[in-house]
CSV table of C-alpha atoms in Angstrom, one decimal:
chain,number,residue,atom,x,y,z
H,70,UNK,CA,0.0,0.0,0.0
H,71,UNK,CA,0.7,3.4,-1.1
H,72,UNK,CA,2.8,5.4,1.6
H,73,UNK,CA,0.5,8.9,2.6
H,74,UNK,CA,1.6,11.8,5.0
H,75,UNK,CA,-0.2,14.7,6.2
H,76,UNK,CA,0.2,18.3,7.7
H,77,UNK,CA,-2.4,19.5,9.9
H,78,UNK,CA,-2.4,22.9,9.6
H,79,UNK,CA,-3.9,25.9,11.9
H,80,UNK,CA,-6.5,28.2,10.2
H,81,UNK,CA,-7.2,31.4,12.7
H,82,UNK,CA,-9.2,34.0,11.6
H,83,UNK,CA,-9.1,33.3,7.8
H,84,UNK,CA,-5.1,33.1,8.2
H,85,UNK,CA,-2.6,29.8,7.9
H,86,UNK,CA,-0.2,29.4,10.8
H,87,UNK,CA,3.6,28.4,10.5
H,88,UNK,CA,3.3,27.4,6.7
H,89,UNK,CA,7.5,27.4,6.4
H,90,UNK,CA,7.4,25.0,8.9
H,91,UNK,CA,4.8,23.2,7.5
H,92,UNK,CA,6.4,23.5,4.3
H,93,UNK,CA,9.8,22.7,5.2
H,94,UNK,CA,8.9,19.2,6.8
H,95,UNK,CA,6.6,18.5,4.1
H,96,UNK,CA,9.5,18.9,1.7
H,97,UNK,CA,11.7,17.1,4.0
H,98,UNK,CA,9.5,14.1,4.0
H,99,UNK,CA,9.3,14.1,0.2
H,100,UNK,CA,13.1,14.1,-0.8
H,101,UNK,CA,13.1,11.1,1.9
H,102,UNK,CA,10.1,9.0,0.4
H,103,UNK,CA,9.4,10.0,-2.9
H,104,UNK,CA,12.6,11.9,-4.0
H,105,UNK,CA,11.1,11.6,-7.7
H,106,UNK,CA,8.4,14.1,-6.7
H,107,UNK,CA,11.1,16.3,-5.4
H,108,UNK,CA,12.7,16.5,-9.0
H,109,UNK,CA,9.7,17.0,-10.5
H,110,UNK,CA,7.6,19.8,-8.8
H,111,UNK,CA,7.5,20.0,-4.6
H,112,UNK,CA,3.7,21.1,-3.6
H,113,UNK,CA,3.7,25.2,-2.3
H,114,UNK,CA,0.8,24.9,0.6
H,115,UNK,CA,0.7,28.6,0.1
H,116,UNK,CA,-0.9,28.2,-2.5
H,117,UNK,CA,-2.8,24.7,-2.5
H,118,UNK,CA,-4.4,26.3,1.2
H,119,UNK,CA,-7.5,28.4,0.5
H,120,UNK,CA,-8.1,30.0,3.8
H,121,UNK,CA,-11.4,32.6,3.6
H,122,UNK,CA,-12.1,35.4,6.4
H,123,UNK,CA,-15.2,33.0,7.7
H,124,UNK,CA,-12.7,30.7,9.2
H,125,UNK,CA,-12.5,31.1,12.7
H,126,UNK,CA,-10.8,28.2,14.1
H,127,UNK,CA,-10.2,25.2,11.1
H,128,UNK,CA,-7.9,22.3,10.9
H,129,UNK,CA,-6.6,22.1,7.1
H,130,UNK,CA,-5.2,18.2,6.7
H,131,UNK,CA,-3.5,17.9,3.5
H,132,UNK,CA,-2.6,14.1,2.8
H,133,UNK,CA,0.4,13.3,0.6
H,134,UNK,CA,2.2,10.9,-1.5
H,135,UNK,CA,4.1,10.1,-4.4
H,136,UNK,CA,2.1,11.7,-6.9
H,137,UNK,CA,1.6,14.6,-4.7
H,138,UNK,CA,-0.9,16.2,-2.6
H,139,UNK,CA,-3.9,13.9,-3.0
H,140,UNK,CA,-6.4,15.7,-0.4
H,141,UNK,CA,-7.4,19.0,1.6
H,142,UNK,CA,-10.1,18.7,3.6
H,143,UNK,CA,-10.8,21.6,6.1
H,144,UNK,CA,-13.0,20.9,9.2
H,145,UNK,CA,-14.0,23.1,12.4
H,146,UNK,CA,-11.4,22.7,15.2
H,147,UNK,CA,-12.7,22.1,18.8
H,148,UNK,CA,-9.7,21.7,21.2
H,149,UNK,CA,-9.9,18.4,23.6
H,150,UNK,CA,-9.9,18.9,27.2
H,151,UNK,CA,-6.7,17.6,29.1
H,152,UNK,CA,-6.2,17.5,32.6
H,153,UNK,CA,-4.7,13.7,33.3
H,154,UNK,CA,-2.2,12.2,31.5
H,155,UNK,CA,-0.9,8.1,32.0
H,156,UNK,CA,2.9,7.2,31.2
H,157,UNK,CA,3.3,4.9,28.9
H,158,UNK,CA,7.0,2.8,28.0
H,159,UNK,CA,7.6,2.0,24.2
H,160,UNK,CA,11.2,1.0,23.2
H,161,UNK,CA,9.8,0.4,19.8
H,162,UNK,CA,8.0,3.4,19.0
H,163,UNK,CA,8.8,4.9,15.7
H,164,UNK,CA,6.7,8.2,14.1
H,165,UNK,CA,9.5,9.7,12.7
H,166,UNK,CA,7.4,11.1,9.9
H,167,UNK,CA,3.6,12.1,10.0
H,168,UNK,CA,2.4,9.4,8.5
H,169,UNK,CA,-1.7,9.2,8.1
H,170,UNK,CA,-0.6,5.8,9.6
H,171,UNK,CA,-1.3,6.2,13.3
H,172,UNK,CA,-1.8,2.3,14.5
H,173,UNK,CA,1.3,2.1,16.6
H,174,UNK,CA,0.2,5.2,18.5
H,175,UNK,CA,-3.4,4.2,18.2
H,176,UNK,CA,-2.6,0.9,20.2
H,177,UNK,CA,-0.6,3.3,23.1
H,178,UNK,CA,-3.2,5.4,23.1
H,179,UNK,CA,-5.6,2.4,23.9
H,180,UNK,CA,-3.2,2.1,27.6
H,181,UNK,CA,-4.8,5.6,28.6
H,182,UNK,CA,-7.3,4.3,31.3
H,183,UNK,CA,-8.9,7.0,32.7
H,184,UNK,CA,-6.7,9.2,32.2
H,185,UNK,CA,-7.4,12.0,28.9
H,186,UNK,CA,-4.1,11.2,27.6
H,187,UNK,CA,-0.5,9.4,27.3
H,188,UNK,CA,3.2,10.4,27.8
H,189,UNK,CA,5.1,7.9,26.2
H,190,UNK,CA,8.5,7.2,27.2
H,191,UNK,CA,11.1,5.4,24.9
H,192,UNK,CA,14.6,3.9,25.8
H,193,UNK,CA,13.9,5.6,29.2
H,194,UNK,CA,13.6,9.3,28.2
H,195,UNK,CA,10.2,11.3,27.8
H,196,UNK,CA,9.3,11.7,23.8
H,197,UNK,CA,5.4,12.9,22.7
H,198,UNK,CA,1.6,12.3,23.6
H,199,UNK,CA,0.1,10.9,21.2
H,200,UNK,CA,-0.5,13.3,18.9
H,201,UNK,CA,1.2,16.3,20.7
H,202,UNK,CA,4.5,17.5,21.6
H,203,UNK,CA,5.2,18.3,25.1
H,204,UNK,CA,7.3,20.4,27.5
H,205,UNK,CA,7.9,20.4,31.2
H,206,UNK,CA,8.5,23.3,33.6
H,207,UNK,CA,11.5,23.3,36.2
H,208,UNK,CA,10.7,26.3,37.6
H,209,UNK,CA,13.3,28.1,35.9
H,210,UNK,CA,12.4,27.6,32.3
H,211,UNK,CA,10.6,25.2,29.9
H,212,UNK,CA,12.3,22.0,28.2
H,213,UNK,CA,11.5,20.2,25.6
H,214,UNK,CA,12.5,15.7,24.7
H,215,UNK,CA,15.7,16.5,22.0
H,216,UNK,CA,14.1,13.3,20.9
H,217,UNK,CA,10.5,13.5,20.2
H,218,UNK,CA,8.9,11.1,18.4
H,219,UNK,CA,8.0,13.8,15.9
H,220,UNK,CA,9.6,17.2,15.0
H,221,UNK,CA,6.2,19.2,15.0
H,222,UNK,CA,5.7,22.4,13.5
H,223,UNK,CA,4.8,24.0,16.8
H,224,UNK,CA,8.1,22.9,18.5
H,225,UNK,CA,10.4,24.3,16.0
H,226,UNK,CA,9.1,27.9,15.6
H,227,UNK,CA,8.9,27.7,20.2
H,228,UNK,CA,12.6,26.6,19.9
H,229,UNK,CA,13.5,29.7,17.1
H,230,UNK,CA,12.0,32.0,19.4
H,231,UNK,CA,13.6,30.8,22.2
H,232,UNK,CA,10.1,30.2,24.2
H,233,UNK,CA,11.4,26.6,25.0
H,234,UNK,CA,14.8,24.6,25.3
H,235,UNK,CA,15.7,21.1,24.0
H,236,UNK,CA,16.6,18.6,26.9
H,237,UNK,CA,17.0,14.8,27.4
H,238,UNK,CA,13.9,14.3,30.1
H,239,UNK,CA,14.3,11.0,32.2
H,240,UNK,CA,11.3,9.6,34.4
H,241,UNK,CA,13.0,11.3,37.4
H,242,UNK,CA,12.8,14.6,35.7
H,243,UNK,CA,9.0,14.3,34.8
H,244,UNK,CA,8.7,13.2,38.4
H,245,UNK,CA,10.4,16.4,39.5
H,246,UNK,CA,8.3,18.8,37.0
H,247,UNK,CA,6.0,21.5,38.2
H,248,UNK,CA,3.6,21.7,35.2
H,249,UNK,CA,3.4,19.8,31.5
H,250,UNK,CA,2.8,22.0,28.8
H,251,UNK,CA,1.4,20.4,25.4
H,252,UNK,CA,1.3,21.8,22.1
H,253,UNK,CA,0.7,21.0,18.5
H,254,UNK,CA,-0.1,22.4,15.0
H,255,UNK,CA,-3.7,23.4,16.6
H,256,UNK,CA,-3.0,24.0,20.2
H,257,UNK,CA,-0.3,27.4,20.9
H,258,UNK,CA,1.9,27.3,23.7
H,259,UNK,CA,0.3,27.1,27.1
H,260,UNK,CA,-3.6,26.6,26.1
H,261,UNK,CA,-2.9,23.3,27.0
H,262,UNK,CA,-1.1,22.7,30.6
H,263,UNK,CA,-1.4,19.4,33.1
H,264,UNK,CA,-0.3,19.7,36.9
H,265,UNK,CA,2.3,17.3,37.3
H,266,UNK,CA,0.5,16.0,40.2
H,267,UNK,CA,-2.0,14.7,37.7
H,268,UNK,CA,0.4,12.3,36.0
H,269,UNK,CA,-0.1,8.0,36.5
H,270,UNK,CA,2.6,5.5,36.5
């Protein structure tokens, strides 16, 4: 089967968010998988996004493959509420590239009990949630994995702006954090934040 990616991209008051960041992994991911597409012509989401003044709050998913961007679809974004979060330990974890296939972190997802959502830990170091990226507070400042699962969009404009710093984060260290920040394509900096206290082992 045919290989697909996405990027999920933030549509605020009629206007695209971080589309060189968007852009840059999506052209990452095609010299990598389909590096006869890069030859050829490389998609511009500035101009395949049609963002209009009416949109509030939308999530634009643009799937790709080898022959290029095959869909758009724009839908209303409503963020989920997070207040728990479960740890979960994957030494086999890979999601390297967004891929539209999700299984692996479908099935870790599955471990959340009654909690909102996962932290999954790999080789012993905090990476992602499921389908955010994550940073902890020391009290001084906030760090983010140097080895998430996946390089979001969101994490590399925080870390160019120097909002957040890179940081191998053991068990003890999530122990030790005051407060869990997570963030994504959709969700900014700090409209999503979990006492550490609310964290499951």
């Amino acid at each position: 089967m045919q290989q697909q990616f996405v990027e999920t991209i933030k549509i605020a008051n009629g206007k695209p968010s971080n589309l060189p960041y968007h852009q840059a992994r999506m052209e990452r991911t095609i010299r990598h998988f389909f590096p006869n597409l890069a030859l050829r012509s490389m998609p511009c989401l500035e101009k395949l996004i049609a963002a209009s003044d009416d949109m509030a709050l939308v999530k634009a998913r643009v799937v790709y493959g080898a022959d290029g961007v095959e869909l758009i679809e724009y839908a209303p974004y409503s963020m989920r509420t997070i207040s728990s979060l479960q740890v979960v330990c994957d030494d086999t974890i890979s999601y390297s590239y967004k891929s539209c296939d999700r299984s692996q972190l479908n099935a870790l997802a599955a471990k959340k009990g009654d909690c909102d959502e996962i932290i999954i830990v790999k080789n012993n170091l905090v990476t992602d949630t499921s389908f955010t990226n994550l940073a902890i507070s020391d009290g001084n400042c906030w760090l983010t994995p140097r080895q998430p699962l996946l390089l979001g969009t969101r994490r590399a404009s925080l870390l160019d702006q120097g909002f957040i710093k890179e940081a191998d984060i053991t068990a003890y260290d999530l122990k030790r954090a005051e407060r869990i920040r997570l963030f994504n394509a959709m969700i900014d900096f700090g409209e999503r934040e979990v006492d550490a206290k609310n964290i499951r082992w």
